[in-house]
CSV table of C-alpha atoms and ligand atoms in Angstrom, one decimal:
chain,number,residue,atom,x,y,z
A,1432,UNK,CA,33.6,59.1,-72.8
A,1433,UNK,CA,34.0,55.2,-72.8
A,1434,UNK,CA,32.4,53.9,-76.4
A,1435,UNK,CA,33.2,50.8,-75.7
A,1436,UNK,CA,34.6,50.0,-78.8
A,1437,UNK,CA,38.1,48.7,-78.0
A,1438,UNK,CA,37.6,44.7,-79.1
A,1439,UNK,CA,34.3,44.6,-81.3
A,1440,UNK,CA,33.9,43.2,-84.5
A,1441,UNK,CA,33.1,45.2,-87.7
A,1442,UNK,CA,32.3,44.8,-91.1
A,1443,UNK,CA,32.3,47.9,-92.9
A,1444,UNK,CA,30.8,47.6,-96.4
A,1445,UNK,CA,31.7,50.1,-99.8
A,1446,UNK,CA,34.7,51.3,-97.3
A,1447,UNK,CA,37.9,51.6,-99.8
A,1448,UNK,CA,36.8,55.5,-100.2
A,1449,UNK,CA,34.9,58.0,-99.3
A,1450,UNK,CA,32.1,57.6,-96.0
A,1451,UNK,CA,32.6,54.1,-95.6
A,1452,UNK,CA,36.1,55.0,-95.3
A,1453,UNK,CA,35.9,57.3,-92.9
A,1454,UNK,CA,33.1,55.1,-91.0
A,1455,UNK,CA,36.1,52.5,-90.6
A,1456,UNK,CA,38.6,54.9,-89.4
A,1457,UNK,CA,37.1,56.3,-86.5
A,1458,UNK,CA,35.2,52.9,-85.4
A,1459,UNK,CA,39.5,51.7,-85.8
A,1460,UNK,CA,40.3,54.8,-83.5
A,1461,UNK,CA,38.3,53.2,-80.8
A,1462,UNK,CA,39.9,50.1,-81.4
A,1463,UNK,CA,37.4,48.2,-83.1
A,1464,UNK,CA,38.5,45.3,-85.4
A,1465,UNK,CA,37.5,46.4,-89.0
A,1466,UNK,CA,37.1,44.3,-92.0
A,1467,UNK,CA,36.9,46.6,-95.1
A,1468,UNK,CA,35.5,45.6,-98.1
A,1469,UNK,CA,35.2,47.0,-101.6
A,1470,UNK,CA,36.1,45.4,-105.4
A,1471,UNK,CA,39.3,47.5,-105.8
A,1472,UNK,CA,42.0,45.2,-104.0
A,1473,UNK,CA,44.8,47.6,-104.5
A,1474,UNK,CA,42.7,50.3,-102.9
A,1475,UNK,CA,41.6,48.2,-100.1
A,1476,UNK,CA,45.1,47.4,-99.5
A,1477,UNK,CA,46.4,51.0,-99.2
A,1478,UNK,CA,43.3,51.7,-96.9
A,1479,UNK,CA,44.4,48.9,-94.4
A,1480,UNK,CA,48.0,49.8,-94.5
A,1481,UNK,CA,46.9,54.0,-93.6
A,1482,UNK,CA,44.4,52.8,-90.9
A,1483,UNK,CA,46.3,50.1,-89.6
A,1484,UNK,CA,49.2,53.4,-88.4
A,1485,UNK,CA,45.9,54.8,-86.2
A,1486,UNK,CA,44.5,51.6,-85.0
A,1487,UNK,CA,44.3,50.1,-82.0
A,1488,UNK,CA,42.4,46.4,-83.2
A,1489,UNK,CA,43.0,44.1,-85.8
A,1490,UNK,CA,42.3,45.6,-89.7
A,1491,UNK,CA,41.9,43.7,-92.4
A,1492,UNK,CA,39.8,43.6,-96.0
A,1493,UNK,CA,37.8,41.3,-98.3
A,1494,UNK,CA,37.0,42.1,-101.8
A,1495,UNK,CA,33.5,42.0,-102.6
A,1496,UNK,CA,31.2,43.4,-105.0
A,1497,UNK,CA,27.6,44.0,-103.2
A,1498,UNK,CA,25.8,43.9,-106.0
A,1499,UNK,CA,26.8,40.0,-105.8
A,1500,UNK,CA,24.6,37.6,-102.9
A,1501,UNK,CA,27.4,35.0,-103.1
A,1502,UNK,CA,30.1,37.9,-102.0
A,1503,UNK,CA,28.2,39.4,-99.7
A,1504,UNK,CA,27.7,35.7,-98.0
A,1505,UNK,CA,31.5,34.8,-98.4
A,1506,UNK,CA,32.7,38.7,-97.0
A,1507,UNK,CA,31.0,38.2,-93.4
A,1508,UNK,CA,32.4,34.3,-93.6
A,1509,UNK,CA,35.4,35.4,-93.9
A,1510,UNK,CA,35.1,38.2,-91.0
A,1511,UNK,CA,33.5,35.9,-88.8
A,1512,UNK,CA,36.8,33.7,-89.3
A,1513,UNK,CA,39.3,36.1,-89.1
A,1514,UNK,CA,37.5,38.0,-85.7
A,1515,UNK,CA,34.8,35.5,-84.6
A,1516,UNK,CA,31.7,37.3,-84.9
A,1517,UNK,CA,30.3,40.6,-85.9
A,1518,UNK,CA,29.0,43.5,-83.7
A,1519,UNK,CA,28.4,45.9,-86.1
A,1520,UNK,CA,27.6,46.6,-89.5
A,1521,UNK,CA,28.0,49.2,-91.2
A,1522,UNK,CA,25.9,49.0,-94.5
A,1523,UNK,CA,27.0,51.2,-97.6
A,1524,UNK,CA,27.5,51.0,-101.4
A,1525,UNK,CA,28.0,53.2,-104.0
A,1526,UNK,CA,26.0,55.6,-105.4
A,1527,UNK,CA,23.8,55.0,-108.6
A,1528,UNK,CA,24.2,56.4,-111.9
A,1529,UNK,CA,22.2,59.8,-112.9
A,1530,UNK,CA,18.9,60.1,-115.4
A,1531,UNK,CA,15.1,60.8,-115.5
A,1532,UNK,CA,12.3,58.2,-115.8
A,1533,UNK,CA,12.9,58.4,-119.9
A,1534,UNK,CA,16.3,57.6,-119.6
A,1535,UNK,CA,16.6,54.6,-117.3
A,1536,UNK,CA,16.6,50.9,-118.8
A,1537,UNK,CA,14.6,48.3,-116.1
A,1538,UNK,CA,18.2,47.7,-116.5
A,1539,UNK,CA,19.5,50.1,-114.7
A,1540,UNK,CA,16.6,49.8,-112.1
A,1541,UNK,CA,17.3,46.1,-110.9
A,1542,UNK,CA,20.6,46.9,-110.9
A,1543,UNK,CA,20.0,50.0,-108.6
A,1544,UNK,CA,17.9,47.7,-106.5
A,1545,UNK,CA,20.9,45.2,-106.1
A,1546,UNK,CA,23.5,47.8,-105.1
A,1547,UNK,CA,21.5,50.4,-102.8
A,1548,UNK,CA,18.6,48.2,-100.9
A,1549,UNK,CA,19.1,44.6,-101.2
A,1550,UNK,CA,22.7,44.2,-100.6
A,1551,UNK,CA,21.7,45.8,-97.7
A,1552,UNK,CA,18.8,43.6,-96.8
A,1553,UNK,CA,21.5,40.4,-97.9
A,1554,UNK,CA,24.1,41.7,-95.3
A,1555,UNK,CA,21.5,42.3,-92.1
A,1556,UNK,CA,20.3,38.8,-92.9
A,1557,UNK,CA,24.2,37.2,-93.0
A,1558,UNK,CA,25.3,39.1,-89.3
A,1559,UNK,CA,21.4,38.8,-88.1
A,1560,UNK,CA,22.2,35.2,-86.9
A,1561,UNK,CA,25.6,36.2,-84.9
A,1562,UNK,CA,23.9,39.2,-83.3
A,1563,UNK,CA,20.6,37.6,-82.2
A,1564,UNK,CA,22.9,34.7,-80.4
A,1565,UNK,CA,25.2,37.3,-78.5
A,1566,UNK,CA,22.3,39.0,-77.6
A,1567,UNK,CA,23.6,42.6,-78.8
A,1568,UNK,CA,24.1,44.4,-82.0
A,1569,UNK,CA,24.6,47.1,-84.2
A,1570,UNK,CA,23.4,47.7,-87.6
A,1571,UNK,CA,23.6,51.6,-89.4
A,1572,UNK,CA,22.8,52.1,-93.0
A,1573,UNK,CA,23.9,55.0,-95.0
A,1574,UNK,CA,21.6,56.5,-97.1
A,1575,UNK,CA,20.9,60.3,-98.3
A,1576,UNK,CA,19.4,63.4,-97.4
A,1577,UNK,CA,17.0,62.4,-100.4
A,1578,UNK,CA,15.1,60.4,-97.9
A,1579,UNK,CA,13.8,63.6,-96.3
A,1580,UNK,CA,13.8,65.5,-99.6
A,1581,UNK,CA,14.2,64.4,-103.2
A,1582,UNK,CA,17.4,65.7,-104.8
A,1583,UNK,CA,16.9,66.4,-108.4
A,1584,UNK,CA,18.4,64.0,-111.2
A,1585,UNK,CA,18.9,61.3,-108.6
A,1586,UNK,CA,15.8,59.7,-109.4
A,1587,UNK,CA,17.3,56.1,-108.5
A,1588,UNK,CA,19.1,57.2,-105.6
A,1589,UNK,CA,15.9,58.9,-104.1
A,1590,UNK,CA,13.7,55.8,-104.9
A,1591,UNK,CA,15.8,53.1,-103.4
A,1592,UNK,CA,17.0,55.0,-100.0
A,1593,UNK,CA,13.4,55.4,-98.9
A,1594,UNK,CA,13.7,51.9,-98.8
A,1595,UNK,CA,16.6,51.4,-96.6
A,1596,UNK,CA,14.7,53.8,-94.1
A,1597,UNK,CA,11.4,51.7,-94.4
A,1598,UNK,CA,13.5,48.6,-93.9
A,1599,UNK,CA,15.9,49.5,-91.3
A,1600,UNK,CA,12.7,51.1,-89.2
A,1601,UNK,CA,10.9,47.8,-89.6
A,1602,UNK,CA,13.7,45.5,-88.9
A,1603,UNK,CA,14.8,47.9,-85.4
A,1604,UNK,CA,11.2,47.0,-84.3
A,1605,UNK,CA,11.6,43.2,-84.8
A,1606,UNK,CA,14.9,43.0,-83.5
A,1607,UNK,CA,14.9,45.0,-80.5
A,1608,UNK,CA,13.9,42.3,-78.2
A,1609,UNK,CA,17.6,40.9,-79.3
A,1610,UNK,CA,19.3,43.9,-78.3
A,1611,UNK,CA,20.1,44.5,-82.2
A,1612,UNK,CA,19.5,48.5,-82.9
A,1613,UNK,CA,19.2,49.6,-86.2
A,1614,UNK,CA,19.5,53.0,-87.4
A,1615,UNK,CA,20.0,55.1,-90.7
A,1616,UNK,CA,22.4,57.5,-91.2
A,1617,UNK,CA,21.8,60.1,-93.9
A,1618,UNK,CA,24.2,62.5,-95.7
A,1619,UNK,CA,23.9,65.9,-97.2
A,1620,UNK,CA,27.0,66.8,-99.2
A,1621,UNK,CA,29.7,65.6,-97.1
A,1622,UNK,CA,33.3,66.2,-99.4
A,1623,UNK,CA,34.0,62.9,-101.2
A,1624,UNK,CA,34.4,61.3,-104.5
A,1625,UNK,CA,30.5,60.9,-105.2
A,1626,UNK,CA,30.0,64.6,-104.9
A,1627,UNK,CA,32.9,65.7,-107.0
A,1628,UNK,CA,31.7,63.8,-109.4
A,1629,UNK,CA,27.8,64.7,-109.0
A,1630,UNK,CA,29.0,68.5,-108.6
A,1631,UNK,CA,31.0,67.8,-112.3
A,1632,UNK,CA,27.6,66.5,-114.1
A,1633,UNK,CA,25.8,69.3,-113.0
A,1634,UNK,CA,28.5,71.9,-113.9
A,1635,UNK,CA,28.7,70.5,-117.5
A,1636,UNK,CA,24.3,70.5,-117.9
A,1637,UNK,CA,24.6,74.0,-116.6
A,1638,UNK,CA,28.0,75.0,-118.6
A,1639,UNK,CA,29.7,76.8,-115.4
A,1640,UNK,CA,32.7,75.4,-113.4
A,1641,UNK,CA,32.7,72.7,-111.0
A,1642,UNK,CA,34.1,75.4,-108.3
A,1643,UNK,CA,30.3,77.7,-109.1
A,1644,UNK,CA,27.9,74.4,-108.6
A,1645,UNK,CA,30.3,73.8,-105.3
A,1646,UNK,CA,29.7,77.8,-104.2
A,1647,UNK,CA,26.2,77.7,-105.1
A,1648,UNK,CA,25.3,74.1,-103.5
A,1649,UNK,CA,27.1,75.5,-100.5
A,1650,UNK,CA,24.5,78.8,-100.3
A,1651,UNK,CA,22.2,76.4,-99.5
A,1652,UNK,CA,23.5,74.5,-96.3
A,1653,UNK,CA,22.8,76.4,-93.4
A,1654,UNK,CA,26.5,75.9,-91.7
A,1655,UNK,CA,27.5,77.2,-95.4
A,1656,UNK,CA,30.2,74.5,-96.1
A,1657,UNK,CA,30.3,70.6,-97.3
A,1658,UNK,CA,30.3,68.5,-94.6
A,1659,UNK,CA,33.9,66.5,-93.8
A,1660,UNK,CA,34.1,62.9,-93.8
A,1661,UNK,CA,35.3,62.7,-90.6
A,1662,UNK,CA,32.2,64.7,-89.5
A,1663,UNK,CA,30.3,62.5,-90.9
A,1664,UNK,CA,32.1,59.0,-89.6
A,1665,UNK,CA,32.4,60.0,-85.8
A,1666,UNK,CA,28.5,60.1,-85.4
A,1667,UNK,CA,28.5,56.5,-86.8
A,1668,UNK,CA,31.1,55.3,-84.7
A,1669,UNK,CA,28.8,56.8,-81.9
A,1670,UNK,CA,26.0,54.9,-82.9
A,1671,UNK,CA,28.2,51.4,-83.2
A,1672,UNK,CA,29.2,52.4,-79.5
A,1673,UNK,CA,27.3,51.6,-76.3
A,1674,UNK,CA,27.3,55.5,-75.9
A,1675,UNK,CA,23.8,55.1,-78.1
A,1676,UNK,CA,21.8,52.5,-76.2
A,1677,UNK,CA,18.8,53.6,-76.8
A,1678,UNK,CA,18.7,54.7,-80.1
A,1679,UNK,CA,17.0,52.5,-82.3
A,1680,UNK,CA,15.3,53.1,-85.5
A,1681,UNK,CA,16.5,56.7,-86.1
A,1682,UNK,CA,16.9,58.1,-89.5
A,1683,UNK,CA,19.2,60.8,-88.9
A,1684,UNK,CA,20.5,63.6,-91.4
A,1685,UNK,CA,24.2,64.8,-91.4
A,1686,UNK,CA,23.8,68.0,-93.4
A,1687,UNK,CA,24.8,71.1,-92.3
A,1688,UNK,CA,20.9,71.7,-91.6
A,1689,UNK,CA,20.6,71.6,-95.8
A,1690,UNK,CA,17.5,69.6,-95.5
A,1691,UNK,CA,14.8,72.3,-94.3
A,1692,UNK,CA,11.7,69.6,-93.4
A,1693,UNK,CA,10.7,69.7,-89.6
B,34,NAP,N1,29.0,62.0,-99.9
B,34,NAP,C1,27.8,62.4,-99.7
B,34,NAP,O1,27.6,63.6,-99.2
B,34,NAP,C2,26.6,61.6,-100.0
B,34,NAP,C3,25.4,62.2,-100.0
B,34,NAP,C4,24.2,61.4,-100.2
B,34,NAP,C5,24.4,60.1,-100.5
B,34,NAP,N2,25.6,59.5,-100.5
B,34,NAP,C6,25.7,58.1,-100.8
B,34,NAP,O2,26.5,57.4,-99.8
B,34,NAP,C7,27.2,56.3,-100.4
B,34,NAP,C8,28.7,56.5,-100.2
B,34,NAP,O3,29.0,57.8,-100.7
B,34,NAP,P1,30.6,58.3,-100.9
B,34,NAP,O4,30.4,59.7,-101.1
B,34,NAP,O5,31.4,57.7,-99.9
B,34,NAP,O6,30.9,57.6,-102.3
B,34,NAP,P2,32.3,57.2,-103.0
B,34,NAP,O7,33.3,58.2,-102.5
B,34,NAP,O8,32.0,57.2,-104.5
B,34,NAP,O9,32.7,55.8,-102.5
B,34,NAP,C9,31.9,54.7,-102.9
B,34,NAP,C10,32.5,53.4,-102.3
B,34,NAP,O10,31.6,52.3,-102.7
B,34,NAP,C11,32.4,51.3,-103.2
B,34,NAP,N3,31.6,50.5,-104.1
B,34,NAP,C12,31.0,51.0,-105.2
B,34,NAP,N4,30.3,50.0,-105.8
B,34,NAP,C13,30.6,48.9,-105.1
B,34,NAP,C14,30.2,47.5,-105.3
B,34,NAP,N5,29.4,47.1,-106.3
B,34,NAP,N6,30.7,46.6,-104.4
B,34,NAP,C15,31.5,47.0,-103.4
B,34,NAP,N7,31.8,48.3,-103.1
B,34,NAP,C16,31.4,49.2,-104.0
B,34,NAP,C17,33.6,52.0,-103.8
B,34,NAP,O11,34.8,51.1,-103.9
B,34,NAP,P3,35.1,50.3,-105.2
B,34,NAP,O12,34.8,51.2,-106.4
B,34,NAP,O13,36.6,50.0,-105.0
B,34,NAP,O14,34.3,49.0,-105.2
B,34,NAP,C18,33.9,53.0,-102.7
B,34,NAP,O15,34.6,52.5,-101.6
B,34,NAP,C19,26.9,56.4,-101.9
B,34,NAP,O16,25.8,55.5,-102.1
B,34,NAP,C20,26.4,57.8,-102.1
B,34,NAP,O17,25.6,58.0,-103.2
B,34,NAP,C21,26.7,60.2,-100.3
C-alpha cells in the first residue's frame, strides 16, 4: 500500500525514547522528513544517527522542553526552516509523576497541565497556520488507555488525557473543512521506559518483583502480552498517511483489548 509518505514534513514531539520514538521511525520508514525533539541533546543525537541508517527523508532534531511556550514556538520555526512546512504532528510528552489527591501540590497540577494538555494545544496552534494554507493536515495525539478507563494512582495522567480527547475531537470538527484531521491515539501498556518505571512503583507498594507486577498486569490484556513499540508506531504512521482519509476525530486504543468498555 502507497502511504504516501515519501517527502512530508514531520515534527514528532517527546520522540528521544520510547513511543514518540517509535512514532518517528516508522513515519522515517516511509520516507517522511522527521524533526525529533526532546530536552536530552545527546539522546536526540544518537536517535538521528540510528534512524537516519533506515531512512529514506531528511532527519534531524531540536531540543525542546514542552512544558516551555517559547520552545515549543522556536521547535516548529526551526522545522519549518530546515523542511518548509509541516504535514504532520505528532503530539507527545512525558508521562506525569504518581500520587492521590492528598499528595499533589497545585504545583504539580499546573505543571501536569503544561506537559500533557497544553503543550499540546501550543503545538496544534504553531502547525495550524501551515496546514490550513496547504489545505491538508495531520495532527495525532498520544494519550492513554485512562481515557476509556481510569488507571489507578495516575490521577494526573487520567485527568489531563481526557482533555486531549475533548480537544482533539473539537478541534477535528473545526478543522475539517481545511482538510486537517485530528485523531488520538491511546496506549495500553506498550514496553517502554514509562512502564518499567510505573511497573517498579507498583512492585515496591506491593513488596513483590518488578517481573510479578509485569506477569500479573499481563493476565489482564486479552492478547496476554505488552504491546511493542513498533506495534504501536505503525498505526500512527498510518494515520499520518493518506491511507486514513477519512478518519477524523477517532480516539483509538492500542491495548491488546486491555480496556474492556464497548
Ligand atoms: N508506554 C505506554 O504503554 C503508555 C501507556 C499510557 C500512556 N503513556 C504515555 O505516553 C507518553 C509517552 O510514553 P513513553 O512510554 O514513550 O514514555 P518514555 O519512554 O518515558 O518517553 C518519554 C519521552 O518524553 C520526553 N520528554 C519528557 N518530558 C519532556 C519535556 N518536558 N519536553 C520534551 N520532551 C520530554 C522524553 O525525553 P527527554 O527526557 O530527553 O526530554 C522521552 O523522549 C507518556 O506521556 C506516557 O505516560 C504511555
Amino acid at each position: 500500500m502507497d502511504m504516501g509518505l515519501n517527502g512530508k514534513c514531520a515534527f514528532v514531539a517527546a520522540s528521544s525514547k520510547g513511543l514518540g520514538k517509535a512514532c518517528a521511525i516508522e513515519l522515517a520508514r516511509e520516507g517522511t522528513n522527521v524533526m525529533l525533539s526532546g530536552r536530552n541533546e545527546a539522546e536526540l543525537q544518537k536517535v538521528k544517527q540510528e534512524i537516519q541508517e533506515i531512512a529514506a527523508g531528511k532527519i534531524d532534531y531540536v531540543v525542546c522542553d514542552i512544558s516551555k511556550s517559547e520552545n515549543i514556538k522556536q521547535a516548529i520555526q526551526t522545522t519549518v526552516n530546515k523542511f518548509g512546512t509541516i504535514d504532520i504532528l505528532i503530539n507527545n510528552a512525558g508521562g506525569p509523576p504518581t500520587g492521590s489527591i492528598d499528595k499533589l501540590t497545585d504545583e504539580d497540577w499546573y505543571n501536569a497541565f503544561d506537559l500533557n494538555l497544553l503543550s499540546y494545544v501550543r503545538f496544534i496552534r504553531e502547525v495550524v497556520p501551515y496546514m490550513k494554507e496547504q489545505k491538508s493536515g495531520r495532527i495525532i495525539n498520544l494519550a492513554s488507555s485512562s481515557v476509556k478507563q481510569p488507571i489507578p494512582g495516575l490521577l494526573l495522567s487520567n485527568t489531563f488525557r481526557t482533555g486531549i480527547v475533548g480537544l482533539a475531537k473539537t478541534l477535528s470538527i473545526e478543522l475539517a473543512p481545511f482538510n486537517i484531521l485530528v485523531n488520538t491515539v491511546s496506549p495500553g501498556r506498550v514496553a517502554t521506559d514509562r512502564i518499567h518505571e510505573l511497573d517498579a512503583i507498583k512492585a515496591k507498594q506491593l513488596g513483590v518483583s518488578i517481573e510479578q507486577v509485569r506477569e500479573d498486569s499481563e493476565k489482564t490484556i486479552p492478547l496476554g502480552r505488552y504491546g511493542k513499540v513498533e506495534e504501536f508506531g505503525k498505526v500512527v504512521a498510518f494515520l499520518a498517511s493518506s491511507a486514513s482519509s477519512y478518519i477524523t476525530g477517532s480516539s483509538m486504543l492500542i491495548d491488546g483489548g486491555m480496556v474492556k468498555s464497548l
